[in-house]
PDB file of C-alpha atoms in Angstrom:
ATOM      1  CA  UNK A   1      57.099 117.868 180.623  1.00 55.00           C
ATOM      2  CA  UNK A   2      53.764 115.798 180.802  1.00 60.00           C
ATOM      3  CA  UNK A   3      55.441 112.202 180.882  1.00 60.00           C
ATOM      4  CA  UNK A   4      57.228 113.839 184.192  1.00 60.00           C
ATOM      5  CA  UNK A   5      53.858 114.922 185.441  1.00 67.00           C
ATOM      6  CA  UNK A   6      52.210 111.994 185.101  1.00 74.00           C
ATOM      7  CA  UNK A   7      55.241 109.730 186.646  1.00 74.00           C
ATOM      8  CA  UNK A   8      55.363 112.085 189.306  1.00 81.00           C
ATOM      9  CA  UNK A   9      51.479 111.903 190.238  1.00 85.00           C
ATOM     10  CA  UNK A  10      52.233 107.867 189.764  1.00 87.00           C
ATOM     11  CA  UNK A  11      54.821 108.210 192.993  1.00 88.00           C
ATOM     12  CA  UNK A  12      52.787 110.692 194.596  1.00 91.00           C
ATOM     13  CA  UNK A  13      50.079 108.162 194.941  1.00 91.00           C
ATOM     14  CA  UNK A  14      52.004 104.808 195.330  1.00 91.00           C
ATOM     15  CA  UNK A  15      54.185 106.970 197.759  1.00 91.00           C
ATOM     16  CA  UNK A  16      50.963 108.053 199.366  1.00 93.00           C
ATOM     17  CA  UNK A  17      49.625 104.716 199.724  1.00 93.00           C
ATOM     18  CA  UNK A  18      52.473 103.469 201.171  1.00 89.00           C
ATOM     19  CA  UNK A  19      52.993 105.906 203.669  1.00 92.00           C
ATOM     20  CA  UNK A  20      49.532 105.852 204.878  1.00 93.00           C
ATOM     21  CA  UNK A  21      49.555 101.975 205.043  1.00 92.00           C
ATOM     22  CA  UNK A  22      52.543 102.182 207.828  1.00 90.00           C
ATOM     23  CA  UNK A  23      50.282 104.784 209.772  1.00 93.00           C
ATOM     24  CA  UNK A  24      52.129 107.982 208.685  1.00 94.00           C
ATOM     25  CA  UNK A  25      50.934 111.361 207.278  1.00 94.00           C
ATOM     26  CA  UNK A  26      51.861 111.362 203.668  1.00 94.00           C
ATOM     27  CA  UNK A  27      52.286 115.418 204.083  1.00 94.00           C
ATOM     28  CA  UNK A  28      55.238 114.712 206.047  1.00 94.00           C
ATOM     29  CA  UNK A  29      57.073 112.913 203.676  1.00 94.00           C
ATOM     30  CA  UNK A  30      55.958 113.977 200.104  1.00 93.00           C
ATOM     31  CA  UNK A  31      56.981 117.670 198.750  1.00 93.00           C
ATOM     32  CA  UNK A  32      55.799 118.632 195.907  1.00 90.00           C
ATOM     33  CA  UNK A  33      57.572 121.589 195.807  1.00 89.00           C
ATOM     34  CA  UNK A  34      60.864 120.282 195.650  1.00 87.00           C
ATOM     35  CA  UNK A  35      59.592 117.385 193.355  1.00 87.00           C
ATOM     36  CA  UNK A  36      60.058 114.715 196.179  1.00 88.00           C
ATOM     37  CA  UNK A  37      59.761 111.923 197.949  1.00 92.00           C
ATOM     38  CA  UNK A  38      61.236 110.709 201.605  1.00 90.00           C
ATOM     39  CA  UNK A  39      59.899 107.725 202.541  1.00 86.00           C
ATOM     40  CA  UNK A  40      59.881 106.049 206.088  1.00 86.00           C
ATOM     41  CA  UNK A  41      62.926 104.181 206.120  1.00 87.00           C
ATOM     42  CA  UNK A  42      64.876 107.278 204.613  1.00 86.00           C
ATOM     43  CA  UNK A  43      65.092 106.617 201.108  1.00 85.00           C
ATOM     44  CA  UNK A  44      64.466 109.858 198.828  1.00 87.00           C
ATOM     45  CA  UNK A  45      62.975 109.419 195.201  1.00 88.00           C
ATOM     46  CA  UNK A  46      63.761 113.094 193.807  1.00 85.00           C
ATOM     47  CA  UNK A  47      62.069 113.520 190.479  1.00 83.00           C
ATOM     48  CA  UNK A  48      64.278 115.454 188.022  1.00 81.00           C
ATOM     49  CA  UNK A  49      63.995 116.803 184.447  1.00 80.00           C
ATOM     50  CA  UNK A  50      67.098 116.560 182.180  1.00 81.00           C
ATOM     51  CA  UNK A  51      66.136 119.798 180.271  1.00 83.00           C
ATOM     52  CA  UNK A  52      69.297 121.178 182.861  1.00 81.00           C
ATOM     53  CA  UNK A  53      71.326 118.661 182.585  1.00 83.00           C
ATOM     54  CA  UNK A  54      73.515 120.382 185.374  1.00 81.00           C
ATOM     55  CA  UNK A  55      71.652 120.266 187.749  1.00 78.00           C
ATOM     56  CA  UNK A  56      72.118 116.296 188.013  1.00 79.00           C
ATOM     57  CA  UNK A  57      75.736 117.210 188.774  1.00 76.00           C
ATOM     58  CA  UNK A  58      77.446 115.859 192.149  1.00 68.00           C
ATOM     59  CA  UNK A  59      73.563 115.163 193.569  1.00 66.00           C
ATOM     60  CA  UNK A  60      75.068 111.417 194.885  1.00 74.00           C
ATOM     61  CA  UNK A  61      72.175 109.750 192.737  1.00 83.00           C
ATOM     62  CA  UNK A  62      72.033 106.115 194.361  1.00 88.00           C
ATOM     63  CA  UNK A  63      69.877 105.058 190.951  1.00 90.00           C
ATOM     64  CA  UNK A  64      68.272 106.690 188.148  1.00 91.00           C
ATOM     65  CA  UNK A  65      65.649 105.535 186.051  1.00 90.00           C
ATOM     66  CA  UNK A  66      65.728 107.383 182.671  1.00 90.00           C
ATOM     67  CA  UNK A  67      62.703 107.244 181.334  1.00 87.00           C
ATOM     68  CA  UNK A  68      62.399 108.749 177.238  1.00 88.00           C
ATOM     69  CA  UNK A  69      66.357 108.670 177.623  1.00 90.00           C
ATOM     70  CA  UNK A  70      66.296 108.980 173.926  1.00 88.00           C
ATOM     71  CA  UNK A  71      64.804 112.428 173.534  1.00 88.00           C
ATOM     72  CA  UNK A  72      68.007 113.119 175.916  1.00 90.00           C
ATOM     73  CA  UNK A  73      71.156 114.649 175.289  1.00 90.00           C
ATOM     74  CA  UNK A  74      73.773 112.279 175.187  1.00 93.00           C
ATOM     75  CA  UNK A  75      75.741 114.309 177.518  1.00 91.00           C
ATOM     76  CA  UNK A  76      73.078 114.255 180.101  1.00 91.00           C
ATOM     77  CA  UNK A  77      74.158 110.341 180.707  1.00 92.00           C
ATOM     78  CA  UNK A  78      77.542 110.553 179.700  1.00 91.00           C
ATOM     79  CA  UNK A  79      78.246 114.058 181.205  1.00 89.00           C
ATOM     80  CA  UNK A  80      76.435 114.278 184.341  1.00 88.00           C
ATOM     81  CA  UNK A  81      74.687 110.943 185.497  1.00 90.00           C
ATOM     82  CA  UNK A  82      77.733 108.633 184.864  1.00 89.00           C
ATOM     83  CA  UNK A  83      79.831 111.049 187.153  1.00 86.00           C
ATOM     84  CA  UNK A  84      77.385 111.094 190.229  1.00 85.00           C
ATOM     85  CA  UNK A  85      76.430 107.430 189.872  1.00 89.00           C
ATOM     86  CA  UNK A  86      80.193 106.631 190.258  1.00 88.00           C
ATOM     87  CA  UNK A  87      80.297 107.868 193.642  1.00 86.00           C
ATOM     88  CA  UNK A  88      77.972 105.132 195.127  1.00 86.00           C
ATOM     89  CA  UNK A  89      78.891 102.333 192.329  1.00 89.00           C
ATOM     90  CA  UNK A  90      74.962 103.578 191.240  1.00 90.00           C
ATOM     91  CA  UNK A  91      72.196 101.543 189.036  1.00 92.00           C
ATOM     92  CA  UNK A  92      70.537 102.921 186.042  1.00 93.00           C
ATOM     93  CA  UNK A  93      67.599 101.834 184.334  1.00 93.00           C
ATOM     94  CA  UNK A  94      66.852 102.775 180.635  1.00 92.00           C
ATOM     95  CA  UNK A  95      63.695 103.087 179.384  1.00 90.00           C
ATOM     96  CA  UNK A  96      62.421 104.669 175.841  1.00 88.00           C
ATOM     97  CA  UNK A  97      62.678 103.484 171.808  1.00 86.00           C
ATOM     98  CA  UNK A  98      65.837 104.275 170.437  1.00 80.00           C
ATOM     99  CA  UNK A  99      64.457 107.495 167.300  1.00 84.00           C
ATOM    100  CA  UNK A 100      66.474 105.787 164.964  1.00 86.00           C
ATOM    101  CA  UNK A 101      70.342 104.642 165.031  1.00 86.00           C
ATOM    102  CA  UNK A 102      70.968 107.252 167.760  1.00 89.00           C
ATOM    103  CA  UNK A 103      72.815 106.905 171.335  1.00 91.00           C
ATOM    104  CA  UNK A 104      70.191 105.471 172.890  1.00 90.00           C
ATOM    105  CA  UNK A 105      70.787 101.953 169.829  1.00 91.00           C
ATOM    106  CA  UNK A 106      74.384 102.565 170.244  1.00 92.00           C
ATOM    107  CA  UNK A 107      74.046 102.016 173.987  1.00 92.00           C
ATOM    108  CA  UNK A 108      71.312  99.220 173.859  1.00 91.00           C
ATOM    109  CA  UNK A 109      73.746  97.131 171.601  1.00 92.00           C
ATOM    110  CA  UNK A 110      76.539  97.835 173.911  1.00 93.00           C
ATOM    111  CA  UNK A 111      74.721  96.513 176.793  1.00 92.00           C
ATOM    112  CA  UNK A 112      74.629  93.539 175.346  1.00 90.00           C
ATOM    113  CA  UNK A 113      78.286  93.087 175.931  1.00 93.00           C
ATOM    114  CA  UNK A 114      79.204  95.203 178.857  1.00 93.00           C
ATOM    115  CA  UNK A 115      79.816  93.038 182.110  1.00 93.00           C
ATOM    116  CA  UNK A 116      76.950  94.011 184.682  1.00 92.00           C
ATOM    117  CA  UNK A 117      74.501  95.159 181.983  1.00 93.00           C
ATOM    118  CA  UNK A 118      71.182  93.584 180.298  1.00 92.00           C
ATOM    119  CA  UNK A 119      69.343  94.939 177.161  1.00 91.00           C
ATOM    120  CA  UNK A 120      65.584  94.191 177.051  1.00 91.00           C
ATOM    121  CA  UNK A 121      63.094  94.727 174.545  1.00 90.00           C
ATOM    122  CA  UNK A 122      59.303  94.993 174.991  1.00 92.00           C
ATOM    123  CA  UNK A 123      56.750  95.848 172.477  1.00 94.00           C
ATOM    124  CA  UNK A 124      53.666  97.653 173.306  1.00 94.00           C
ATOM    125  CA  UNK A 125      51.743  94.826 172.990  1.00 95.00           C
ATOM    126  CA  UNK A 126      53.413  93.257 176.161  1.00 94.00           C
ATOM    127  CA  UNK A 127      52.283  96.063 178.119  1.00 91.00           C
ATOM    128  CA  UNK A 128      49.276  95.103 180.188  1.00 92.00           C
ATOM    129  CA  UNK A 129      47.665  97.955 180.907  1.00 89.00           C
ATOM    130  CA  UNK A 130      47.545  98.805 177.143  1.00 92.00           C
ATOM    131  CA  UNK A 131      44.319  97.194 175.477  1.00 95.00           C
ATOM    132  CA  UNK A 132      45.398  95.527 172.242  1.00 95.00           C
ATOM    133  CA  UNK A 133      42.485  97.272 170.361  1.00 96.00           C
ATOM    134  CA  UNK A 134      43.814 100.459 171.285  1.00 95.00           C
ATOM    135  CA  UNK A 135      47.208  99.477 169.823  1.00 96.00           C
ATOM    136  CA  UNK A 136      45.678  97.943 166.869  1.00 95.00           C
ATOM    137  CA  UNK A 137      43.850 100.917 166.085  1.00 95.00           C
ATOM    138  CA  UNK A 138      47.481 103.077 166.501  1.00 93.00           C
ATOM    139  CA  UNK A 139      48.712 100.420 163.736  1.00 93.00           C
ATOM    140  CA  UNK A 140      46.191 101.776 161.401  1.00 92.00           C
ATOM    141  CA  UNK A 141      46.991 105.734 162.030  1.00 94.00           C
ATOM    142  CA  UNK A 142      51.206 105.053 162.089  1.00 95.00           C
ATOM    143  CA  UNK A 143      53.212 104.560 158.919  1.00 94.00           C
ATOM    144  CA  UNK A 144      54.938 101.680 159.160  1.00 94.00           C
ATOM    145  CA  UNK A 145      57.887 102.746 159.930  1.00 93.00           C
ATOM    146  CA  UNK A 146      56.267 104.795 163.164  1.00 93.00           C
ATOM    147  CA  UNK A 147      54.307 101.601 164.160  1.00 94.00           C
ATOM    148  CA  UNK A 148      57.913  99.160 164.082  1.00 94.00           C
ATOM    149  CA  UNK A 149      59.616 101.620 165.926  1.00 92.00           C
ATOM    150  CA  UNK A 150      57.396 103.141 168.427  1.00 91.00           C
ATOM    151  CA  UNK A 151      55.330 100.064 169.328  1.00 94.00           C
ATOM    152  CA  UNK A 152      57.298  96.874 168.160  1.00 94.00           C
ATOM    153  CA  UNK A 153      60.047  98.700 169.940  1.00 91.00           C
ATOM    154  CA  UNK A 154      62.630  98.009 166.667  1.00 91.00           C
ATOM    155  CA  UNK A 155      65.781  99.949 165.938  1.00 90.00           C
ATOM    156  CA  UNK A 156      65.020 101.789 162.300  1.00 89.00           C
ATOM    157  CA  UNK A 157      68.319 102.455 160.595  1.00 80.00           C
ATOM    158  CA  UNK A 158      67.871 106.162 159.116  1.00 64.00           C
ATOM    159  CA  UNK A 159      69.641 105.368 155.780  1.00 49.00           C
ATOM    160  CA  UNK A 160      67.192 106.225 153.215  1.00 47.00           C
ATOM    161  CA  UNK A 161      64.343 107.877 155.180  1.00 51.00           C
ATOM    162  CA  UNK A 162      64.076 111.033 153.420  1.00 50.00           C
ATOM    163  CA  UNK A 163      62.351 108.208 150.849  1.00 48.00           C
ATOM    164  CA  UNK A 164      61.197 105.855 153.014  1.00 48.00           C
ATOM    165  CA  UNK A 165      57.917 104.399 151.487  1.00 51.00           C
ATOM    166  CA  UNK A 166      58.542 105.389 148.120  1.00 50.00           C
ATOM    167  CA  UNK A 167      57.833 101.857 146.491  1.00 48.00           C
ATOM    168  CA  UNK A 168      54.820 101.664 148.473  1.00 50.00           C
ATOM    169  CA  UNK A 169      53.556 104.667 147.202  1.00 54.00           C
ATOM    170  CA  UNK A 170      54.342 104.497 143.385  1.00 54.00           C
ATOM    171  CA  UNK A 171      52.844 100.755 143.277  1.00 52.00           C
ATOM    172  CA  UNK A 172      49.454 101.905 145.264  1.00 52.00           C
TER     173      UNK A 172
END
């Protein structure tokens, strides 16, 4: 997919960086073949897809960060990277907007009360490397549902969106 593309060139060249900086050969330690990373001190940052979610399955995953965990199944957390993360008490790190009152809000309101767990919420607009123009202009082009869920980073309950925006447009 192209958000794992880009993270993955992200890694390759922070990896890269990093590697070079200690006086290495970043050949020797980054495969792109196998989609990863070993760095100098022996830590591995494998880069994974959960289109298969079984191939996640007894890997001994240290830490995941699930990035669009949303557009997920929820089996692919509860399934296969609950069970491998168990084996070395593992961390996760979620990080997507919740498409409505799916898993991905059930979980975020559970993590409010699970012991060992923190729910965060960011807009768009707290991203730095985001110019607020940019965003503003996205405001203009997204309904307003679109725009309070995918950059205010808001939880839309689905009741009643097959006519969302129906006052809106019989008063305009």
């Amino acid at each position: 997919s192209a958000s794992l593309l880009r993270a993955e060139g992200e890694i390759y060249r922070i990896s890269s960086e990093i590697i070079t900086a200690s006086g290495l050969r970043p050949e020797d330690y980054i495969n792109r073949t196998k989609h990863q990373v070993e760095l100098p001190n022996g830590s591995r940052i494998w880069l994974r897809t959960a289109e298969r979610p079984e191939s996640l399955a007894g890997e001994g995953i240290h830490g995941v960060v699930f990035d669009e965990f949303t557009l997920a199944s929820e089996s692919v957390w509860t399934e296969y990277l609950t069970q491998t993360l168990m084996y070395y008490s593992g961390w996760s790190l979620f990080v997507g907007v919740p498409k409505g009152n799916n898993w991905g809000a059930r979980l975020w309101r559970a993590a409010k009360t699970l012991p060992g767990w923190r729910a965060v919420t960011a807009t768009t607009y707290e991203n730095p490397f985001i110019p607020k123009a940019q965003i503003d202009a996205r405001k203009r082009e997204l309904t307003d549902r679109m725009f309070r869920q995918e950059i205010m980073a808001e939880i839309i309950d689905d009741a009643g969106a097959v006519f969302r925006d129906v006052s809106e447009a019989a008063t305009a």
